[in-house]
Each structure stands twice: as C-alpha cells, then as structure tokens.
C-alpha cells in the first residue's frame, strides 16, 4: 500500500474512534435545561477564540455579545471572517456547516441563504447540549471548586472535572475573594490550613457522588519549588487572606503551591481521582513562568509523601517547555505502570502546531503515555481540533511506516493510533 493510501486508511479508521471530551464547554444550567439550539449563533457565541478574533477584526460589541439579533450577528461575523486569516476559525465553522449538512459557503453575499439553511438544519435535528456531548465516549465538564456542585445534572457519561486554578494562584489580587467564595460554598470558616483541607475534602466528596474522575489545576505560574511544612503553608495562607495588600514573597508562593498540591493529591488518592496539570502558553499567562525543573521537584516531593496520583501534564499544542523530555518515563509504580502522562491542548491550534507536539512524543517512543487531545473545542457542533489531530496522527504514522517502520502492519499502526487517540485517556480517567 502506498504512503498516501495508508494515510487515508489510517485517517478513516481514526475518525471512527470514540473520544473523551475534557473540559467541554457547557455549564450545569445549560445541561439541565438542555434547550435545542435554534440558530448557529447561539452556540458559536460561546467560542471565546471566535469572539476575540472578530473583536480584533472590528466587529462591534453589540454584534458580538450585545443585543443585536442573531441574524445581524451572523451577518457581521461572516463579513469579518476573511480578516481572521492565519487562524483556524474559518475552517472550523465550515466543518460545523458540513456536520449540519449545510452546503452554503461562508460568504457575505450568501448570508440570507446560509441563515435559512442552518436554522432549518437545526430545526430538523436534535442539537442540544446533551446530544452534542453524547458523541463523546465520555465528557468531563469543568466546574470551579469555588462554585456550587449542587445543580450539576446527572447524565449518562457526563462527569464533573473540578478546577482548583483559582485557589492555586495565591499571588493573585483576587485570591482572598476566591477563598471567601470557596468558604461559603463548603460551609467552612477557612481561617487555617486544617479548615482548608476539610473544605477540599467536602468538595471532592460531592464531586465523587456525581461521578468525578479527576481534578485539574492550572500550574502555568509554577516557577520554582519549595519543600513546604504546615506552619509555613499556614502562614502563607493567612498572609494572603489578611487583606493588608502586602505582596507574598516568592518562597511563600512556592510553599503554597506545593502544599495545595500535596493536600489535593492526598484527597484525590483517597477518592480514586486522577490529576490534570494544565500549562497555558506564555502569551496567555499573567502570573509567573512555568518551569519543568520545578515540576519535577514537586512531583518527586509528592511521590515521597504518598500524594502522587495518576497525573497528566496538559500542554498547549506546539508549546514544548525546555527540559520536557526529561519527564518522559519518570514516576512509575514498582510494576512499571506510568504515573505521569501527557496531553495536548489543541483548541484552535493549526496542524503545524499539533504536528510539533505529536512529533516530539513520536520520535521519543512516548506514545504509550500520550492521552491525545486534553481540551475541548468550545462553541462548535463538531470537534475540528480532533479532526486535525486525526489528520496529523495518520500522516505521521504513514510516514513512519514508509521510512523507519516498514515491519509494522496496518492493524498495528491503527492500534497505536487508537491507544493515544482514545484508549489511554479512557483508562487514565477510569472510564
């Protein structure tokens, strides 16, 4: 079979595989109401990348998130899409139209017929939040730890993913307000570390009853590691809650980061939960710079304290921190089972960015610890990132088979694709 034919065969096979949606973009209230989408704008307006790009292109606030009618918004959006060249937005929306069975092109001269065709397609099909999520093997819906879980709907294969980002960023000026919200939500008077630990347990207990499989922390600001002790961690907490406006020292910040992850690791381990550590690109960070060296020190500390659970390091596509290769193969159980996995955040990423990330794991033989795409396209009827990832995965496998992997059969290549596209993520989240 030629390389081109094999690439097409592999892509077709990968496209038919199920997937785990991580951090899908519907809140509890939207899922509970489960109202059908009447116009495409109702869903596309949830896409932050689209709205930001259109704002840059000069679309008025009224036509973005204001009171303009959906038809008027669609008209303004389609007229401005050509100015988003360089981003994947045009292709992403075109894929959505194809999924809806709409053949009308995304052109300003065509808005009337495009509007009618999309609205007719939505009227004749079951497009609700639940229906869109049902395309996944399972969906993890992000819920902030400072918000209520009481309204989270119980639905088949839909589980909460509890975010502790707001409580990790102790250096943020909003930290005290976030902690007050967490205190109110848990009914705990968080005046010391013991009360905070109890509150964390309450949140996770509630999440587990709703089927939670994992917790998540954005560690983009993890710049260095300090071995904590309860006294110093407690002092850092009190300092941040004092309201005196004094900045925490770098050591206090690092102590809090390590102590929070220790407490969270112990609580997650007791409840059979996994941990996602998310790192955003530098261009999107406000606080701190991520250090692989600091993370390795932190994970070693957690391992020594019995607080290391199955952990996934989720990195933006194309953004490969210095020293990342040193983490591959680290942190394993005595039987050899990996404790550290890796994921690619690909929403809005080009094929080139996805290729850089995937090639990094490919050439190091690290596919067995790759969970594939570990974020979700928000504001789409389909999953354009997954499609691009499938293209890149199929192409890399076909190239490998044509050059260095001639001894691999087609089924063996598909098995490798299935593992890093779906199976390893399903196992990681105990699905």
GROMACS .gro file of C-alpha atoms in nm:
model
  431
    1UNK     CA    1   0.000   0.000   0.000
    2UNK     CA    2   0.134   0.345  -0.089
    3UNK     CA    3   0.202   0.604   0.180
    4UNK     CA    4  -0.089   0.817   0.055
    5UNK     CA    5  -0.330   0.524   0.056
    6UNK     CA    6  -0.217   0.419   0.404
    7UNK     CA    7  -0.259   0.774   0.533
    8UNK     CA    8  -0.619   0.783   0.405
    9UNK     CA    9  -0.692   0.439   0.551
   10UNK     CA   10  -0.550   0.537   0.889
   11UNK     CA   11  -0.738   0.868   0.893
   12UNK     CA   12  -1.068   0.696   0.814
   13UNK     CA   13  -1.006   0.449   1.096
   14UNK     CA   14  -0.907   0.717   1.348
   15UNK     CA   15  -1.210   0.931   1.261
   16UNK     CA   16  -1.440   0.645   1.358
   17UNK     CA   17  -1.282   0.611   1.704
   18UNK     CA   18  -1.463   0.746   2.010
   19UNK     CA   19  -1.303   1.018   2.222
   20UNK     CA   20  -1.303   1.159   2.573
   21UNK     CA   21  -1.405   1.525   2.585
   22UNK     CA   22  -1.207   1.706   2.855
   23UNK     CA   23  -1.333   2.043   2.978
   24UNK     CA   24  -1.635   2.058   2.750
   25UNK     CA   25  -1.799   2.398   2.726
   26UNK     CA   26  -2.142   2.367   2.883
   27UNK     CA   27  -2.232   2.475   3.233
   28UNK     CA   28  -2.459   2.280   3.465
   29UNK     CA   29  -2.758   2.509   3.399
   30UNK     CA   30  -2.729   2.467   3.021
   31UNK     CA   31  -2.715   2.090   3.052
   32UNK     CA   32  -3.007   2.083   3.294
   33UNK     CA   33  -3.228   2.288   3.060
   34UNK     CA   34  -3.093   2.101   2.755
   35UNK     CA   35  -3.262   2.351   2.523
   36UNK     CA   36  -3.218   2.282   2.149
   37UNK     CA   37  -3.009   2.530   1.954
   38UNK     CA   38  -3.230   2.731   1.720
   39UNK     CA   39  -2.961   2.931   1.542
   40UNK     CA   40  -2.588   2.861   1.492
   41UNK     CA   41  -2.506   3.191   1.663
   42UNK     CA   42  -2.637   3.055   1.994
   43UNK     CA   43  -2.354   2.801   2.001
   44UNK     CA   44  -2.085   2.991   1.811
   45UNK     CA   45  -2.125   3.283   2.054
   46UNK     CA   46  -1.980   3.055   2.323
   47UNK     CA   47  -1.649   3.034   2.134
   48UNK     CA   48  -1.404   3.274   2.304
   49UNK     CA   49  -1.146   3.243   2.026
   50UNK     CA   50  -1.403   3.340   1.764
   51UNK     CA   51  -1.532   3.638   1.963
   52UNK     CA   52  -1.180   3.765   2.036
   53UNK     CA   53  -1.071   3.738   1.673
   54UNK     CA   54  -1.387   3.913   1.550
   55UNK     CA   55  -1.340   4.190   1.805
   56UNK     CA   56  -0.987   4.241   1.674
   57UNK     CA   57  -1.131   4.245   1.321
   58UNK     CA   58  -1.351   4.539   1.421
   59UNK     CA   59  -1.688   4.377   1.492
   60UNK     CA   60  -1.890   4.591   1.736
   61UNK     CA   61  -1.962   4.474   2.088
   62UNK     CA   62  -2.335   4.474   2.008
   63UNK     CA   63  -2.274   4.227   1.726
   64UNK     CA   64  -2.051   4.010   1.944
   65UNK     CA   65  -2.230   3.964   2.275
   66UNK     CA   66  -2.478   4.251   2.280
   67UNK     CA   67  -2.846   4.283   2.197
   68UNK     CA   68  -2.820   4.255   1.819
   69UNK     CA   69  -3.042   3.988   1.663
   70UNK     CA   70  -2.875   3.660   1.578
   71UNK     CA   71  -2.915   3.723   1.205
   72UNK     CA   72  -2.745   4.061   1.240
   73UNK     CA   73  -2.464   3.900   1.439
   74UNK     CA   74  -2.416   3.627   1.179
   75UNK     CA   75  -2.403   3.890   0.904
   76UNK     CA   76  -2.133   4.089   1.086
   77UNK     CA   77  -1.937   3.776   1.168
   78UNK     CA   78  -1.936   3.634   0.815
   79UNK     CA   79  -1.834   3.973   0.672
   80UNK     CA   80  -1.538   3.986   0.912
   81UNK     CA   81  -1.420   3.624   0.886
   82UNK     CA   82  -1.183   3.695   0.592
   83UNK     CA   83  -0.990   3.927   0.827
   84UNK     CA   84  -0.913   3.635   1.061
   85UNK     CA   85  -0.668   3.484   0.811
   86UNK     CA   86  -0.399   3.285   0.991
   87UNK     CA   87  -0.641   3.138   1.246
   88UNK     CA   88  -0.835   2.814   1.204
   89UNK     CA   89  -1.174   2.979   1.263
   90UNK     CA   90  -1.297   2.982   0.903
   91UNK     CA   91  -1.217   2.613   0.857
   92UNK     CA   92  -1.369   2.529   1.197
   93UNK     CA   93  -1.701   2.695   1.114
   94UNK     CA   94  -1.701   2.536   0.769
   95UNK     CA   95  -1.665   2.195   0.935
   96UNK     CA   96  -1.961   2.280   1.157
   97UNK     CA   97  -2.169   2.360   0.849
   98UNK     CA   98  -2.070   2.031   0.689
   99UNK     CA   99  -2.176   1.848   1.004
  100UNK     CA  100  -2.514   2.022   0.986
  101UNK     CA  101  -2.543   1.916   0.622
  102UNK     CA  102  -2.530   2.278   0.503
  103UNK     CA  103  -2.352   2.333   0.172
  104UNK     CA  104  -2.390   2.713   0.163
  105UNK     CA  105  -2.046   2.879   0.173
  106UNK     CA  106  -1.938   3.124   0.443
  107UNK     CA  107  -1.960   3.434   0.226
  108UNK     CA  108  -2.114   3.774   0.298
  109UNK     CA  109  -2.314   3.765  -0.027
  110UNK     CA  110  -2.467   3.442   0.092
  111UNK     CA  111  -2.580   3.523   0.447
  112UNK     CA  112  -2.956   3.503   0.381
  113UNK     CA  113  -2.942   3.151   0.237
  114UNK     CA  114  -2.680   3.047   0.494
  115UNK     CA  115  -2.909   3.164   0.774
  116UNK     CA  116  -3.210   2.976   0.639
  117UNK     CA  117  -3.013   2.657   0.575
  118UNK     CA  118  -2.854   2.645   0.919
  119UNK     CA  119  -3.174   2.725   1.105
  120UNK     CA  120  -3.365   2.465   0.901
  121UNK     CA  121  -3.095   2.206   0.975
  122UNK     CA  122  -3.114   2.279   1.348
  123UNK     CA  123  -3.495   2.263   1.344
  124UNK     CA  124  -3.488   1.922   1.183
  125UNK     CA  125  -3.232   1.759   1.414
  126UNK     CA  126  -3.163   1.701   1.781
  127UNK     CA  127  -2.891   1.956   1.861
  128UNK     CA  128  -2.894   2.008   2.236
  129UNK     CA  129  -2.600   2.019   2.480
  130UNK     CA  130  -2.669   1.658   2.578
  131UNK     CA  131  -2.691   1.546   2.214
  132UNK     CA  132  -2.359   1.710   2.131
  133UNK     CA  133  -2.190   1.555   2.433
  134UNK     CA  134  -2.335   1.213   2.351
  135UNK     CA  135  -2.095   1.197   2.054
  136UNK     CA  136  -1.812   1.153   2.304
  137UNK     CA  137  -1.737   0.827   2.476
  138UNK     CA  138  -1.745   1.039   2.792
  139UNK     CA  139  -1.741   1.411   2.872
  140UNK     CA  140  -1.571   1.589   3.161
  141UNK     CA  141  -1.744   1.921   3.232
  142UNK     CA  142  -1.533   2.188   3.405
  143UNK     CA  143  -1.669   2.305   3.741
  144UNK     CA  144  -1.476   2.557   3.951
  145UNK     CA  145  -1.410   2.440   4.308
  146UNK     CA  146  -1.540   2.776   4.435
  147UNK     CA  147  -1.878   2.724   4.268
  148UNK     CA  148  -2.169   2.505   4.363
  149UNK     CA  149  -2.195   2.142   4.253
  150UNK     CA  150  -2.549   2.104   4.380
  151UNK     CA  151  -2.701   2.185   4.040
  152UNK     CA  152  -2.476   1.955   3.838
  153UNK     CA  153  -2.708   1.733   3.632
  154UNK     CA  154  -2.669   1.357   3.648
  155UNK     CA  155  -2.641   1.242   3.288
  156UNK     CA  156  -2.503   0.934   3.120
  157UNK     CA  157  -2.125   0.956   3.060
  158UNK     CA  158  -2.108   1.322   3.177
  159UNK     CA  159  -1.890   1.389   3.480
  160UNK     CA  160  -1.763   1.697   3.665
  161UNK     CA  161  -1.398   1.799   3.633
  162UNK     CA  162  -1.321   2.007   3.943
  163UNK     CA  163  -1.088   2.301   3.880
  164UNK     CA  164  -0.863   2.433   4.159
  165UNK     CA  165  -0.699   2.705   3.947
  166UNK     CA  166  -0.850   2.989   4.149
  167UNK     CA  167  -0.708   2.851   4.475
  168UNK     CA  168  -0.363   2.777   4.331
  169UNK     CA  169  -0.290   3.134   4.223
  170UNK     CA  170  -0.226   3.263   4.574
  171UNK     CA  171  -0.037   3.564   4.437
  172UNK     CA  172  -0.347   3.688   4.252
  173UNK     CA  173  -0.510   4.002   4.399
  174UNK     CA  174  -0.842   3.814   4.376
  175UNK     CA  175  -0.724   3.521   4.588
  176UNK     CA  176  -0.890   3.635   4.914
  177UNK     CA  177  -1.225   3.682   4.737
  178UNK     CA  178  -1.193   3.340   4.576
  179UNK     CA  179  -1.118   3.182   4.911
  180UNK     CA  180  -1.423   3.351   5.064
  181UNK     CA  181  -1.636   3.205   4.784
  182UNK     CA  182  -1.484   2.862   4.849
  183UNK     CA  183  -1.551   2.903   5.221
  184UNK     CA  184  -1.914   2.997   5.158
  185UNK     CA  185  -1.966   2.710   4.915
  186UNK     CA  186  -1.826   2.450   5.155
  187UNK     CA  187  -1.975   2.599   5.470
  188UNK     CA  188  -1.628   2.609   5.627
  189UNK     CA  189  -1.469   2.901   5.807
  190UNK     CA  190  -1.131   2.881   5.639
  191UNK     CA  191  -0.901   3.052   5.883
  192UNK     CA  192  -0.624   2.794   5.880
  193UNK     CA  193  -0.479   2.506   5.681
  194UNK     CA  194  -0.679   2.238   5.863
  195UNK     CA  195  -1.010   2.405   5.775
  196UNK     CA  196  -0.896   2.440   5.413
  197UNK     CA  197  -0.810   2.070   5.395
  198UNK     CA  198  -1.152   1.976   5.531
  199UNK     CA  199  -1.319   2.203   5.275
  200UNK     CA  200  -1.124   2.040   4.989
  201UNK     CA  201  -1.246   1.701   5.109
  202UNK     CA  202  -1.607   1.819   5.113
  203UNK     CA  203  -1.589   1.943   4.755
  204UNK     CA  204  -1.431   1.622   4.629
  205UNK     CA  205  -1.677   1.403   4.820
  206UNK     CA  206  -1.963   1.582   4.649
  207UNK     CA  207  -1.790   1.557   4.310
  208UNK     CA  208  -1.733   1.183   4.352
  209UNK     CA  209  -2.105   1.126   4.417
  210UNK     CA  210  -2.162   1.289   4.076
  211UNK     CA  211  -1.911   1.059   3.909
  212UNK     CA  212  -1.600   1.280   3.905
  213UNK     CA  213  -1.292   1.111   3.765
  214UNK     CA  214  -1.033   1.386   3.803
  215UNK     CA  215  -0.939   1.726   3.937
  216UNK     CA  216  -0.747   1.990   3.745
  217UNK     CA  217  -0.504   2.268   3.836
  218UNK     CA  218  -0.354   2.531   3.607
  219UNK     CA  219   0.014   2.534   3.708
  220UNK     CA  220   0.133   2.784   3.446
  221UNK     CA  221   0.276   3.002   3.724
  222UNK     CA  222   0.479   2.721   3.886
  223UNK     CA  223   0.824   2.880   3.861
  224UNK     CA  224   1.014   2.709   4.142
  225UNK     CA  225   0.972   2.455   4.420
  226UNK     CA  226   0.997   2.494   4.796
  227UNK     CA  227   0.950   2.200   5.029
  228UNK     CA  228   0.658   2.304   5.249
  229UNK     CA  229   0.568   2.241   5.607
  230UNK     CA  230   0.225   2.302   5.761
  231UNK     CA  231   0.342   2.605   5.958
  232UNK     CA  232   0.485   2.795   5.663
  233UNK     CA  233   0.197   2.696   5.436
  234UNK     CA  234  -0.048   2.815   5.700
  235UNK     CA  235   0.140   3.143   5.731
  236UNK     CA  236   0.126   3.193   5.354
  237UNK     CA  237  -0.250   3.130   5.362
  238UNK     CA  238  -0.305   3.378   5.647
  239UNK     CA  239  -0.085   3.634   5.473
  240UNK     CA  240  -0.290   3.608   5.155
  241UNK     CA  241  -0.617   3.638   5.348
  242UNK     CA  242  -0.506   3.926   5.570
  243UNK     CA  243  -0.626   4.195   5.333
  244UNK     CA  244  -0.325   4.414   5.409
  245UNK     CA  245  -0.232   4.429   5.043
  246UNK     CA  246   0.125   4.313   5.105
  247UNK     CA  247   0.272   4.101   4.830
  248UNK     CA  248   0.370   3.745   4.916
  249UNK     CA  249   0.733   3.651   4.882
  250UNK     CA  250   0.843   3.407   4.612
  251UNK     CA  251   0.908   3.150   4.883
  252UNK     CA  252   0.559   3.189   5.030
  253UNK     CA  253   0.405   3.145   4.686
  254UNK     CA  254   0.609   2.831   4.617
  255UNK     CA  255   0.526   2.688   4.960
  256UNK     CA  256   0.154   2.736   4.899
  257UNK     CA  257   0.175   2.577   4.552
  258UNK     CA  258   0.343   2.266   4.693
  259UNK     CA  259   0.114   2.241   4.996
  260UNK     CA  260  -0.205   2.278   4.791
  261UNK     CA  261  -0.095   2.002   4.554
  262UNK     CA  262   0.007   1.781   4.848
  263UNK     CA  263  -0.334   1.820   5.012
  264UNK     CA  264  -0.512   1.780   4.680
  265UNK     CA  265  -0.304   1.474   4.591
  266UNK     CA  266  -0.382   1.303   4.921
  267UNK     CA  267  -0.752   1.385   4.890
  268UNK     CA  268  -0.762   1.267   4.527
  269UNK     CA  269  -0.577   0.945   4.608
  270UNK     CA  270  -0.824   0.863   4.887
  271UNK     CA  271  -1.110   0.901   4.638
  272UNK     CA  272  -0.956   0.734   4.334
  273UNK     CA  273  -0.925   1.055   4.132
  274UNK     CA  274  -0.663   1.147   3.873
  275UNK     CA  275  -0.498   1.488   3.838
  276UNK     CA  276  -0.459   1.712   3.534
  277UNK     CA  277  -0.186   1.979   3.550
  278UNK     CA  278  -0.252   2.235   3.280
  279UNK     CA  279   0.010   2.472   3.137
  280UNK     CA  280  -0.104   2.759   2.915
  281UNK     CA  281   0.122   2.925   2.657
  282UNK     CA  282   0.339   3.212   2.782
  283UNK     CA  283   0.143   3.455   2.566
  284UNK     CA  284  -0.171   3.384   2.770
  285UNK     CA  285  -0.016   3.393   3.118
  286UNK     CA  286  -0.023   3.684   3.357
  287UNK     CA  287   0.138   3.524   3.661
  288UNK     CA  288   0.478   3.357   3.668
  289UNK     CA  289   0.666   3.134   3.427
  290UNK     CA  290   0.632   2.756   3.422
  291UNK     CA  291   0.943   2.551   3.498
  292UNK     CA  292   0.977   2.182   3.414
  293UNK     CA  293   1.256   2.162   3.672
  294UNK     CA  294   1.022   2.295   3.945
  295UNK     CA  295   0.750   2.049   3.840
  296UNK     CA  296   0.989   1.754   3.856
  297UNK     CA  297   1.097   1.857   4.207
  298UNK     CA  298   0.733   1.896   4.310
  299UNK     CA  299   0.628   1.558   4.171
  300UNK     CA  300   0.924   1.392   4.347
  301UNK     CA  301   0.812   1.555   4.671
  302UNK     CA  302   0.453   1.437   4.621
  303UNK     CA  303   0.577   1.086   4.545
  304UNK     CA  304   0.778   1.083   4.868
  305UNK     CA  305   0.476   1.199   5.069
  306UNK     CA  306   0.238   0.942   4.919
  307UNK     CA  307   0.045   1.220   4.745
  308UNK     CA  308   0.125   1.139   4.381
  309UNK     CA  309  -0.177   1.015   4.187
  310UNK     CA  310  -0.205   0.942   3.816
  311UNK     CA  311  -0.112   1.279   3.668
  312UNK     CA  312  -0.141   1.426   3.319
  313UNK     CA  313   0.066   1.725   3.212
  314UNK     CA  314  -0.151   1.905   2.958
  315UNK     CA  315   0.048   2.137   2.729
  316UNK     CA  316  -0.071   2.371   2.457
  317UNK     CA  317  -0.009   2.239   2.106
  318UNK     CA  318   0.331   2.347   1.978
  319UNK     CA  319   0.436   2.481   2.319
  320UNK     CA  320   0.708   2.246   2.444
  321UNK     CA  321   0.877   2.376   2.760
  322UNK     CA  322   1.254   2.347   2.792
  323UNK     CA  323   1.357   2.020   2.954
  324UNK     CA  324   1.028   1.843   2.885
  325UNK     CA  325   1.199   1.529   2.753
  326UNK     CA  326   1.345   1.469   3.098
  327UNK     CA  327   0.998   1.396   3.233
  328UNK     CA  328   0.929   1.115   2.987
  329UNK     CA  329   0.947   0.780   3.163
  330UNK     CA  330   0.971   0.937   3.510
  331UNK     CA  331   0.743   0.849   3.801
  332UNK     CA  332   0.632   0.490   3.774
  333UNK     CA  333   0.488   0.233   4.012
  334UNK     CA  334   0.700  -0.065   4.115
  335UNK     CA  335   0.526  -0.277   3.849
  336UNK     CA  336   0.629  -0.025   3.582
  337UNK     CA  337   0.287   0.139   3.541
  338UNK     CA  338   0.333   0.507   3.449
  339UNK     CA  339   0.212   0.770   3.692
  340UNK     CA  340   0.289   1.067   3.464
  341UNK     CA  341   0.110   1.109   3.132
  342UNK     CA  342   0.096   1.388   2.877
  343UNK     CA  343  -0.178   1.560   2.681
  344UNK     CA  344  -0.208   1.815   2.403
  345UNK     CA  345  -0.438   2.116   2.433
  346UNK     CA  346  -0.531   2.178   2.074
  347UNK     CA  347  -0.837   2.407   2.055
  348UNK     CA  348  -0.767   2.650   1.775
  349UNK     CA  349  -0.424   2.503   1.703
  350UNK     CA  350  -0.304   2.462   1.346
  351UNK     CA  351  -0.195   2.129   1.203
  352UNK     CA  352   0.164   2.260   1.220
  353UNK     CA  353   0.137   2.319   1.597
  354UNK     CA  354  -0.025   1.980   1.652
  355UNK     CA  355   0.247   1.819   1.441
  356UNK     CA  356   0.524   1.976   1.652
  357UNK     CA  357   0.377   1.834   1.969
  358UNK     CA  358   0.290   1.491   1.831
  359UNK     CA  359   0.627   1.455   1.660
  360UNK     CA  360   0.800   1.526   1.993
  361UNK     CA  361   0.631   1.223   2.153
  362UNK     CA  362   0.664   1.014   1.836
  363UNK     CA  363   1.039   1.039   1.798
  364UNK     CA  364   1.095   0.955   2.165
  365UNK     CA  365   0.875   0.645   2.164
  366UNK     CA  366   0.643   0.812   2.412
  367UNK     CA  367   0.304   0.736   2.254
  368UNK     CA  368   0.220   0.494   2.542
  369UNK     CA  369   0.199   0.791   2.783
  370UNK     CA  370   0.015   1.028   2.548
  371UNK     CA  371  -0.355   1.092   2.617
  372UNK     CA  372  -0.415   1.274   2.289
  373UNK     CA  373  -0.621   1.593   2.298
  374UNK     CA  374  -0.687   1.701   2.657
  375UNK     CA  375  -0.910   2.001   2.599
  376UNK     CA  376  -1.231   2.057   2.404
  377UNK     CA  377  -1.349   2.282   2.124
  378UNK     CA  378  -1.594   2.524   2.285
  379UNK     CA  379  -1.873   2.666   2.072
  380UNK     CA  380  -1.878   2.407   1.794
  381UNK     CA  381  -2.122   2.146   1.670
  382UNK     CA  382  -1.832   1.918   1.583
  383UNK     CA  383  -1.477   1.866   1.702
  384UNK     CA  384  -1.247   2.037   1.449
  385UNK     CA  385  -0.939   2.000   1.668
  386UNK     CA  386  -0.989   1.626   1.688
  387UNK     CA  387  -1.021   1.609   1.310
  388UNK     CA  388  -0.695   1.799   1.260
  389UNK     CA  389  -0.526   1.579   1.520
  390UNK     CA  390  -0.651   1.269   1.336
  391UNK     CA  391  -0.504   1.403   1.012
  392UNK     CA  392  -0.165   1.468   1.173
  393UNK     CA  393  -0.162   1.135   1.357
  394UNK     CA  394  -0.246   0.943   1.039
  395UNK     CA  395   0.018   1.131   0.840
  396UNK     CA  396   0.294   1.072   1.096
  397UNK     CA  397   0.211   0.703   1.123
  398UNK     CA  398   0.206   0.663   0.744
  399UNK     CA  399   0.540   0.845   0.711
  400UNK     CA  400   0.688   0.625   0.983
  401UNK     CA  401   0.566   0.309   0.811
  402UNK     CA  402   0.717   0.427   0.479
  403UNK     CA  403   1.058   0.511   0.626
  404UNK     CA  404   1.154   0.354   0.959
  405UNK     CA  405   0.861   0.126   1.036
  406UNK     CA  406   0.823  -0.099   0.735
  407UNK     CA  407   0.777  -0.400   0.963
  408UNK     CA  408   0.455  -0.265   1.114
  409UNK     CA  409   0.124  -0.391   0.982
  410UNK     CA  410  -0.172  -0.160   0.920
  411UNK     CA  411  -0.359  -0.301   1.220
  412UNK     CA  412  -0.059  -0.240   1.445
  413UNK     CA  413  -0.048   0.122   1.333
  414UNK     CA  414  -0.421   0.158   1.394
  415UNK     CA  415  -0.378   0.002   1.738
  416UNK     CA  416  -0.112   0.262   1.824
  417UNK     CA  417  -0.344   0.537   1.699
  418UNK     CA  418  -0.637   0.401   1.900
  419UNK     CA  419  -0.428   0.397   2.215
  420UNK     CA  420  -0.319   0.761   2.204
  421UNK     CA  421  -0.642   0.889   2.049
  422UNK     CA  422  -0.879   0.729   2.297
  423UNK     CA  423  -0.789   0.418   2.498
  424UNK     CA  424  -0.517   0.565   2.720
  425UNK     CA  425  -0.736   0.863   2.808
  426UNK     CA  426  -1.026   0.632   2.893
  427UNK     CA  427  -0.800   0.428   3.119
  428UNK     CA  428  -0.648   0.738   3.280
  429UNK     CA  429  -0.995   0.864   3.376
  430UNK     CA  430  -1.122   0.517   3.478
  431UNK     CA  431  -1.396   0.519   3.217
   0.00000   0.00000   0.00000
